[in-house]
PDB file of C-alpha atoms and ligand atoms in Angstrom:
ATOM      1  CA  UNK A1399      16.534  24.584  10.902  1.00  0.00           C
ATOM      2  CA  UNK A1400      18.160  23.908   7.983  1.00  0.00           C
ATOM      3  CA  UNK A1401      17.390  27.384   5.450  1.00  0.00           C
ATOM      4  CA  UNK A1402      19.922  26.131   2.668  1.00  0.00           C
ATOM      5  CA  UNK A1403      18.542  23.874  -0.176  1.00  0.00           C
ATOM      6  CA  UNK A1404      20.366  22.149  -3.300  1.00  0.00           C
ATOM      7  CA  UNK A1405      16.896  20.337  -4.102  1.00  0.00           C
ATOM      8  CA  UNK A1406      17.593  20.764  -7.600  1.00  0.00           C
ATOM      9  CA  UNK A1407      20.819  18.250  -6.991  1.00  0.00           C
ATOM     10  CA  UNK A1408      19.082  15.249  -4.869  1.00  0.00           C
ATOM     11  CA  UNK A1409      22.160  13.694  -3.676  1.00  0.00           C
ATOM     12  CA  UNK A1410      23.571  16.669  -2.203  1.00  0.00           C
ATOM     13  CA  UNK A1411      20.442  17.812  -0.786  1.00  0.00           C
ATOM     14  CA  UNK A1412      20.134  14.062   0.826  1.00  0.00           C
ATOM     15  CA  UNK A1413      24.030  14.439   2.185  1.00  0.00           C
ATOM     16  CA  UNK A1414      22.753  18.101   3.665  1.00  0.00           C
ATOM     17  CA  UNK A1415      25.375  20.018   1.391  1.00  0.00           C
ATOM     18  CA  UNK A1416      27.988  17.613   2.222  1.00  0.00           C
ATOM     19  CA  UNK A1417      29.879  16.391  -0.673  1.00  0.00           C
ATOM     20  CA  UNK A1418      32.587  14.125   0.573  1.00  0.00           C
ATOM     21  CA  UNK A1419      35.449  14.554  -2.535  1.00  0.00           C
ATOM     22  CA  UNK A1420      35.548  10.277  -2.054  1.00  0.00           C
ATOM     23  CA  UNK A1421      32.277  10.337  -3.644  1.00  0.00           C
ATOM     24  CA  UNK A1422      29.373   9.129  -1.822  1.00  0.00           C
ATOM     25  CA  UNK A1423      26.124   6.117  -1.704  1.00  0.00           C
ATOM     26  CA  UNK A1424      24.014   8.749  -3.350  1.00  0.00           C
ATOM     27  CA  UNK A1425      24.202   9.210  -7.213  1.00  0.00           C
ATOM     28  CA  UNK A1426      24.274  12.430  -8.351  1.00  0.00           C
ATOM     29  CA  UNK A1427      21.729  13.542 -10.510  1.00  0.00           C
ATOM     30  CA  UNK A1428      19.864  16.609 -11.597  1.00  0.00           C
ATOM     31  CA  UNK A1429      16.546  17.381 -11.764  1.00  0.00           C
ATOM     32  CA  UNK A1430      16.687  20.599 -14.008  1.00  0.00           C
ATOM     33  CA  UNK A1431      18.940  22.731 -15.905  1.00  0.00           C
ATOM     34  CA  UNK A1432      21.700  24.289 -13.670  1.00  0.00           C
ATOM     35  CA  UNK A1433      23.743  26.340 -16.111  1.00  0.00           C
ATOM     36  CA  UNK A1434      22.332  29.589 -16.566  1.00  0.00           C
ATOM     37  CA  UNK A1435      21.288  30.862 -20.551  1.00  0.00           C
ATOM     38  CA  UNK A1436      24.354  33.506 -20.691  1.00  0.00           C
ATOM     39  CA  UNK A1437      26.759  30.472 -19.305  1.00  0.00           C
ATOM     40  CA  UNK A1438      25.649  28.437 -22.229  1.00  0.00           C
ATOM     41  CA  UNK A1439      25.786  31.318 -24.186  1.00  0.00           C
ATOM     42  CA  UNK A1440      29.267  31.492 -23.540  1.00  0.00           C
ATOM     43  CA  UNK A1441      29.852  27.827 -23.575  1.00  0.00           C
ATOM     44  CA  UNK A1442      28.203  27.342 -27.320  1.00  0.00           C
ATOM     45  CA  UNK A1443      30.731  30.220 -28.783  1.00  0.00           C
ATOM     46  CA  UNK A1444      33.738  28.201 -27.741  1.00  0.00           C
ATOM     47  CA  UNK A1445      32.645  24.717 -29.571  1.00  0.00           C
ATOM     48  CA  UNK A1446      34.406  23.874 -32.846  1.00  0.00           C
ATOM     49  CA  UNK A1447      32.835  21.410 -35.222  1.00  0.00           C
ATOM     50  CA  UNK A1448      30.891  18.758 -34.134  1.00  0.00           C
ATOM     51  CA  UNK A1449      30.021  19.107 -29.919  1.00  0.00           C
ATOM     52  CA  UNK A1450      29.795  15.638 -27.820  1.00  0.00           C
ATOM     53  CA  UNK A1451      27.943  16.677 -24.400  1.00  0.00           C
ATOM     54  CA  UNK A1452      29.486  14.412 -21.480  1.00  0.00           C
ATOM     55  CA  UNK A1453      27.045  14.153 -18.107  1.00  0.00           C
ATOM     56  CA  UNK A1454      24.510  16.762 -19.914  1.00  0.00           C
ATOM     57  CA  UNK A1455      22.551  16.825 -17.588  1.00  0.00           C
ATOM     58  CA  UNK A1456      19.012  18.777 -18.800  1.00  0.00           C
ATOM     59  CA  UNK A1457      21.178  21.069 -20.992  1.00  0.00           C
ATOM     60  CA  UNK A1458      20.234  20.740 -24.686  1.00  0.00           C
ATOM     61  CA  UNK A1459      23.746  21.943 -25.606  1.00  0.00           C
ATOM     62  CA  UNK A1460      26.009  19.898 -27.892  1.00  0.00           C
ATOM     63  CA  UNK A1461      25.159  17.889 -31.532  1.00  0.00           C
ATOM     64  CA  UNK A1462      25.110  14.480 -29.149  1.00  0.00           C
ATOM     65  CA  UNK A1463      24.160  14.198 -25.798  1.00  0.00           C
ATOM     66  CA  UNK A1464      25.782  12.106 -23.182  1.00  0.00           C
ATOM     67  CA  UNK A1465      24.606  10.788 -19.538  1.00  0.00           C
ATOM     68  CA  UNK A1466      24.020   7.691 -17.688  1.00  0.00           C
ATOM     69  CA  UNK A1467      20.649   8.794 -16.593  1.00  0.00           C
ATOM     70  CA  UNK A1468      17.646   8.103 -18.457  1.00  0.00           C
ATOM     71  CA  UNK A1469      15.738  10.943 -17.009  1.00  0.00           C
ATOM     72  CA  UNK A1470      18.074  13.380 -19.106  1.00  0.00           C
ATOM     73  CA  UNK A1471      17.063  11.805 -22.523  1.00  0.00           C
ATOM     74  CA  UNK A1472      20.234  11.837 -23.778  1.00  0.00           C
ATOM     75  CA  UNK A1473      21.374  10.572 -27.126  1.00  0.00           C
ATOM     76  CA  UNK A1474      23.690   8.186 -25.521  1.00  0.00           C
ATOM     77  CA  UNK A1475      23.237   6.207 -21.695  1.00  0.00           C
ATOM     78  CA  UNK A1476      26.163   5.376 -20.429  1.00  0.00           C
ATOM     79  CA  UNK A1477      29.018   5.650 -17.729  1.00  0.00           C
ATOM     80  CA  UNK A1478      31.249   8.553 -18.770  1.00  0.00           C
ATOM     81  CA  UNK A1479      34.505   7.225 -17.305  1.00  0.00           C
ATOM     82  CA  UNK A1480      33.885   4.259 -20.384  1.00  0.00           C
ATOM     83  CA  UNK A1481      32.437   5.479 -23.122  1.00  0.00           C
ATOM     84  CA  UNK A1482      34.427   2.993 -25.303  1.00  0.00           C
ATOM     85  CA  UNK A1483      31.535   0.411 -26.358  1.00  0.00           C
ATOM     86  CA  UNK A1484      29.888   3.468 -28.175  1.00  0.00           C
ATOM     87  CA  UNK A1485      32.361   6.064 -28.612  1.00  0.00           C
ATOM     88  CA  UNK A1486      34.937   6.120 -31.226  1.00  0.00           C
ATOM     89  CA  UNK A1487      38.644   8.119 -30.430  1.00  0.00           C
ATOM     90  CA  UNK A1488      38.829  11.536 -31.826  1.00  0.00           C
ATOM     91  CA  UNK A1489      34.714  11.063 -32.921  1.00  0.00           C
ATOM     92  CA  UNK A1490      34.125  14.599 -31.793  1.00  0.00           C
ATOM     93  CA  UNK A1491      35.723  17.862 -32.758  1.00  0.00           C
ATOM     94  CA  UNK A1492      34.800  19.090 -29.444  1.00  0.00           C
ATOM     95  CA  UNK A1493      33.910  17.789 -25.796  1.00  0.00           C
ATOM     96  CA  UNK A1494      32.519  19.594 -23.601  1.00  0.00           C
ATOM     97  CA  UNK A1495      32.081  17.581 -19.449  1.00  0.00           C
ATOM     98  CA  UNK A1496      30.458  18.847 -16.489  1.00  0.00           C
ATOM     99  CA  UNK A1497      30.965  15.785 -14.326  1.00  0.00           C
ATOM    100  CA  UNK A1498      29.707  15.096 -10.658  1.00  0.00           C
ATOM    101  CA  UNK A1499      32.039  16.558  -8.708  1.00  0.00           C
ATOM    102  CA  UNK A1500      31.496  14.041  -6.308  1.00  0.00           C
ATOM    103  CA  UNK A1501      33.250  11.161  -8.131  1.00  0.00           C
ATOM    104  CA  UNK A1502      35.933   8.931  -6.941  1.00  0.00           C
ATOM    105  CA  UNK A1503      39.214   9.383  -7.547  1.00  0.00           C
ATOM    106  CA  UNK A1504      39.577   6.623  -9.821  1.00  0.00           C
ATOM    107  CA  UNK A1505      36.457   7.388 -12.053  1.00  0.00           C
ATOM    108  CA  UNK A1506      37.752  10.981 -11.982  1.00  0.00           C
ATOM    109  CA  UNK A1507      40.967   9.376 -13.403  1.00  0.00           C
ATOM    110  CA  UNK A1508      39.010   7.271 -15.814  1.00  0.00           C
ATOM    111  CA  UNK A1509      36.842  10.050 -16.745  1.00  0.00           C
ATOM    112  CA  UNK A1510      40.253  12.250 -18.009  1.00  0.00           C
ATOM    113  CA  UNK A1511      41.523   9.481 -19.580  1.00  0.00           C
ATOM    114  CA  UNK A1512      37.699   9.250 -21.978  1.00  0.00           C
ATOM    115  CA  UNK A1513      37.842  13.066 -23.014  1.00  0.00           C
ATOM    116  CA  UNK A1514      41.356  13.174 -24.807  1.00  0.00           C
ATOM    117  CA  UNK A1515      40.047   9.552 -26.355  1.00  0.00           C
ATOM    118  CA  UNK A1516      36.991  10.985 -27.681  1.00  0.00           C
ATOM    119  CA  UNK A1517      38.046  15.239 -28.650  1.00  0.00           C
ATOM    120  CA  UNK A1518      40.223  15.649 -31.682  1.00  0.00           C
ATOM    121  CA  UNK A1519      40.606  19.150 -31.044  1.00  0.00           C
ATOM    122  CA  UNK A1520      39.222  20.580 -28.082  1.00  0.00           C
ATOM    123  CA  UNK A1521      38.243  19.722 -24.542  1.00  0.00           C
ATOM    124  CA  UNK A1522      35.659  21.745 -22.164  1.00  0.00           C
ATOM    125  CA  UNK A1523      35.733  20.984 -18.649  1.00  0.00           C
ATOM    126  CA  UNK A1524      34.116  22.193 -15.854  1.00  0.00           C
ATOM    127  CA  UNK A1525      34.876  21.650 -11.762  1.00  0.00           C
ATOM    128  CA  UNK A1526      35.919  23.525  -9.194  1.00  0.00           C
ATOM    129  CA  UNK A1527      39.782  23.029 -10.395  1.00  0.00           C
ATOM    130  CA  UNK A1528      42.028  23.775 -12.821  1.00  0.00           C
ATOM    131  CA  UNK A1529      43.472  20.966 -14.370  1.00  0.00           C
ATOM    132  CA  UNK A1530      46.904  21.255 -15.228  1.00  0.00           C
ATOM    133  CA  UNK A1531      47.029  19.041 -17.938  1.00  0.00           C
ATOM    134  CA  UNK A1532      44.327  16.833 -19.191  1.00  0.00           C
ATOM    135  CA  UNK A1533      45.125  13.428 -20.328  1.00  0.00           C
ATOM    136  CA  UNK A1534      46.538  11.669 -16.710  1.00  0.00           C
ATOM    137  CA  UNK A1535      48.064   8.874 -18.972  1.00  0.00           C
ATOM    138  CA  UNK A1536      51.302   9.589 -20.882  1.00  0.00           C
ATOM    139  CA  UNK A1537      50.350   8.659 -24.487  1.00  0.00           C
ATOM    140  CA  UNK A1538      47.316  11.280 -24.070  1.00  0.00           C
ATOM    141  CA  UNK A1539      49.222  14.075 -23.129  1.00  0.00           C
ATOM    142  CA  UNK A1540      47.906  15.750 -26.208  1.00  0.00           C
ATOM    143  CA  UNK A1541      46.110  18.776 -25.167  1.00  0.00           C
ATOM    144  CA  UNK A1542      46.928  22.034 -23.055  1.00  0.00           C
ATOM    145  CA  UNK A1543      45.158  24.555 -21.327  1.00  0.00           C
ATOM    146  CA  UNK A1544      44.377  27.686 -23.526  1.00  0.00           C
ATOM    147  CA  UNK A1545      41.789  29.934 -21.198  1.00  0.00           C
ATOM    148  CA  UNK A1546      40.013  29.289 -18.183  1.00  0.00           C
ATOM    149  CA  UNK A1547      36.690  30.908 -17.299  1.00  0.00           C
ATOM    150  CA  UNK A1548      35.224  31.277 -13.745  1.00  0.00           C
ATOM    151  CA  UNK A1549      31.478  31.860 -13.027  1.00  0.00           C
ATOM    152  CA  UNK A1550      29.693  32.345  -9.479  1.00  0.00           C
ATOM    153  CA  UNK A1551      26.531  30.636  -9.037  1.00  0.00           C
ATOM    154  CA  UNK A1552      23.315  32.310  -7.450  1.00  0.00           C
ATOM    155  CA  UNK A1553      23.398  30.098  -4.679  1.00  0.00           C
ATOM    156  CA  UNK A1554      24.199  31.549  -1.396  1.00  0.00           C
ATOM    157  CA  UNK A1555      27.347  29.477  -0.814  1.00  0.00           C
ATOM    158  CA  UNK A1556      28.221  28.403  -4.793  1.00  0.00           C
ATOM    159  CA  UNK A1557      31.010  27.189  -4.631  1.00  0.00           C
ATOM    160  CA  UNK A1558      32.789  28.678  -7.920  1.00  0.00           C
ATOM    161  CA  UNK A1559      32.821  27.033 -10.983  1.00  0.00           C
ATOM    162  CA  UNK A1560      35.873  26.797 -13.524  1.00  0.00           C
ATOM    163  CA  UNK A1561      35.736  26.127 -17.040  1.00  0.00           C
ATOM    164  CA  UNK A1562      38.815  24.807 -18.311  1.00  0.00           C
ATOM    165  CA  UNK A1563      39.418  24.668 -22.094  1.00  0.00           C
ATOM    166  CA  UNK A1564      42.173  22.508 -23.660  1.00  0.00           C
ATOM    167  CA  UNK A1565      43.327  22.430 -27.179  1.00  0.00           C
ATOM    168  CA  UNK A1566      45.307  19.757 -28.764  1.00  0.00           C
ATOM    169  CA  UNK A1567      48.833  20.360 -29.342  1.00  0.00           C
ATOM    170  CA  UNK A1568      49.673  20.718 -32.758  1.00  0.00           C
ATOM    171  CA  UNK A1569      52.971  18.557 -33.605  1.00  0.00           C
ATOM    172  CA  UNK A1570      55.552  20.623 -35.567  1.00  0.00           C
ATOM    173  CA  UNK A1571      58.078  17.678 -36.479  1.00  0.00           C
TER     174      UNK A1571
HETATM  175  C1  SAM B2281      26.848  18.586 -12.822  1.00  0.00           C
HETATM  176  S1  SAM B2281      25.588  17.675 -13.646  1.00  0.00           S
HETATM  177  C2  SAM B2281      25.499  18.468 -15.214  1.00  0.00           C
HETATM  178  C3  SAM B2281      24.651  19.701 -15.128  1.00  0.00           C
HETATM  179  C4  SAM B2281      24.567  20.524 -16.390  1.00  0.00           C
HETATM  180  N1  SAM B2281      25.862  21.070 -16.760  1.00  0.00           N
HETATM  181  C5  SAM B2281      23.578  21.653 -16.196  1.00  0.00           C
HETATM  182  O1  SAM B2281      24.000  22.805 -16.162  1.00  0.00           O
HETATM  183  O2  SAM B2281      22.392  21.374 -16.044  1.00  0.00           O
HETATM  184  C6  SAM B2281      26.375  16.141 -13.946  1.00  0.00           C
HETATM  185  C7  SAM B2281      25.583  15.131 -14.725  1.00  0.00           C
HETATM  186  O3  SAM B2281      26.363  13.934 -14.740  1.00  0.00           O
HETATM  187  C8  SAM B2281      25.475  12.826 -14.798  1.00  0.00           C
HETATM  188  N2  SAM B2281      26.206  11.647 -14.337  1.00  0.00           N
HETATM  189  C9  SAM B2281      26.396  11.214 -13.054  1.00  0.00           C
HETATM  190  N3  SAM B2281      27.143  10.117 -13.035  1.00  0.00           N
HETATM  191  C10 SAM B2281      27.435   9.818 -14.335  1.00  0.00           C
HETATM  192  C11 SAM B2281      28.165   8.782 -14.969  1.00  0.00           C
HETATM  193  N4  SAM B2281      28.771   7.822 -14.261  1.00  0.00           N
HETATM  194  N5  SAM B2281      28.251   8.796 -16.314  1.00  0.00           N
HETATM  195  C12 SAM B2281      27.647   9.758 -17.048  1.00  0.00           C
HETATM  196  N6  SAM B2281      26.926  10.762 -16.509  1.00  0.00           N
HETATM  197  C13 SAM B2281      26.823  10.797 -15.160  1.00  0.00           C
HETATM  198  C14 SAM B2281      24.298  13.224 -13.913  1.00  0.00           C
HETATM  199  O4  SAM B2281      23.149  12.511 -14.308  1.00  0.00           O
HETATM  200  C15 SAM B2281      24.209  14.737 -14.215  1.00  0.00           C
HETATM  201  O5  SAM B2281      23.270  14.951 -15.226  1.00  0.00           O
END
């Protein structure tokens, strides 16, 4: 019998734990807050300026909060991987993203290509990877890694979580 639960991430807990890396037929949602108050503790003291939340989830953190699902009440619905309708480039002083890690490839790829659009100085990512530079498209190659932070969830199994923070290069010409 099964004794491990993610019921506070439906999709996973549908797919048993799995989460195929192809993404899969369940969205991902959440049905409360999953960060803990000390990891948003720690998240709030790296934001500069104004704070765009991308898939918030439940968390209340950031000026503006982004998600495609209505449940959330975020300030803005919508698909993160094209956020252009709504979102003007470098509208934000800071972005901070914890995706679905359960995404496929290609709206992973769209997703990196929205954050360097939308941050004018800094970029907050979390997944269970370290990027190694964010920005897949060659025009956006604007920002680079400065710190990375890793956290453990309470979960049994938690897989570990990596929080990834970019700042934009500064050009010296
Ligand atoms: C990992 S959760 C965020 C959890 C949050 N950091 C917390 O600690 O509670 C990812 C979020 O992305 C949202 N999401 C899923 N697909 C999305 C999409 N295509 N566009 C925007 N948000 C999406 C889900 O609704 C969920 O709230």
């Amino acid at each position: 019998m099964a004794s491990v639960t993610y019921k506070n991430q439906p999709a996973i807990n549908k797919t048993k734990g799995n989460v195929p890396l192809a993404g899969n037929s369940h969205v991902y949602t959440v049905s409360k807050k999953l960060w803990h108050d000390n990891i948003e503790d720690v998240l709030q003291g790296l934001f500069i300026g104004t704070t765009l939340h991308v898939c918030c989830g439940k968390s209340q953190l950031g000026d503006v909060r982004l998600d495609h699902d209505p449940d959330n009440h975020p300030d803005i619905i919508c698909d993160a991987s094209n956020m252009k309708a709504i979102v003007e480039d470098n509208q934000f002083d800071t972005v901070l993203c914890d995706p679905p890690y359960n995404g496929k490839f290609q709206w992973n790829h769209d997703l990196l290509s929205e954050l360097p659009r939308v941050a004018s100085q800094r970029i907050i990512f979390q997944h269970w990877f370290i990027l190694r530079i964010i920005g897949l498209i060659k025009a956006q190659e604007k920002f680079q890694l400065i710190d990375v932070l890793v956290w453990q969830p309470k979960t049994y199994f938690g897989r570990v979580n990596v929080i990834s923070v970019f700042d934009r290069i500064i050009d010296v010409d």
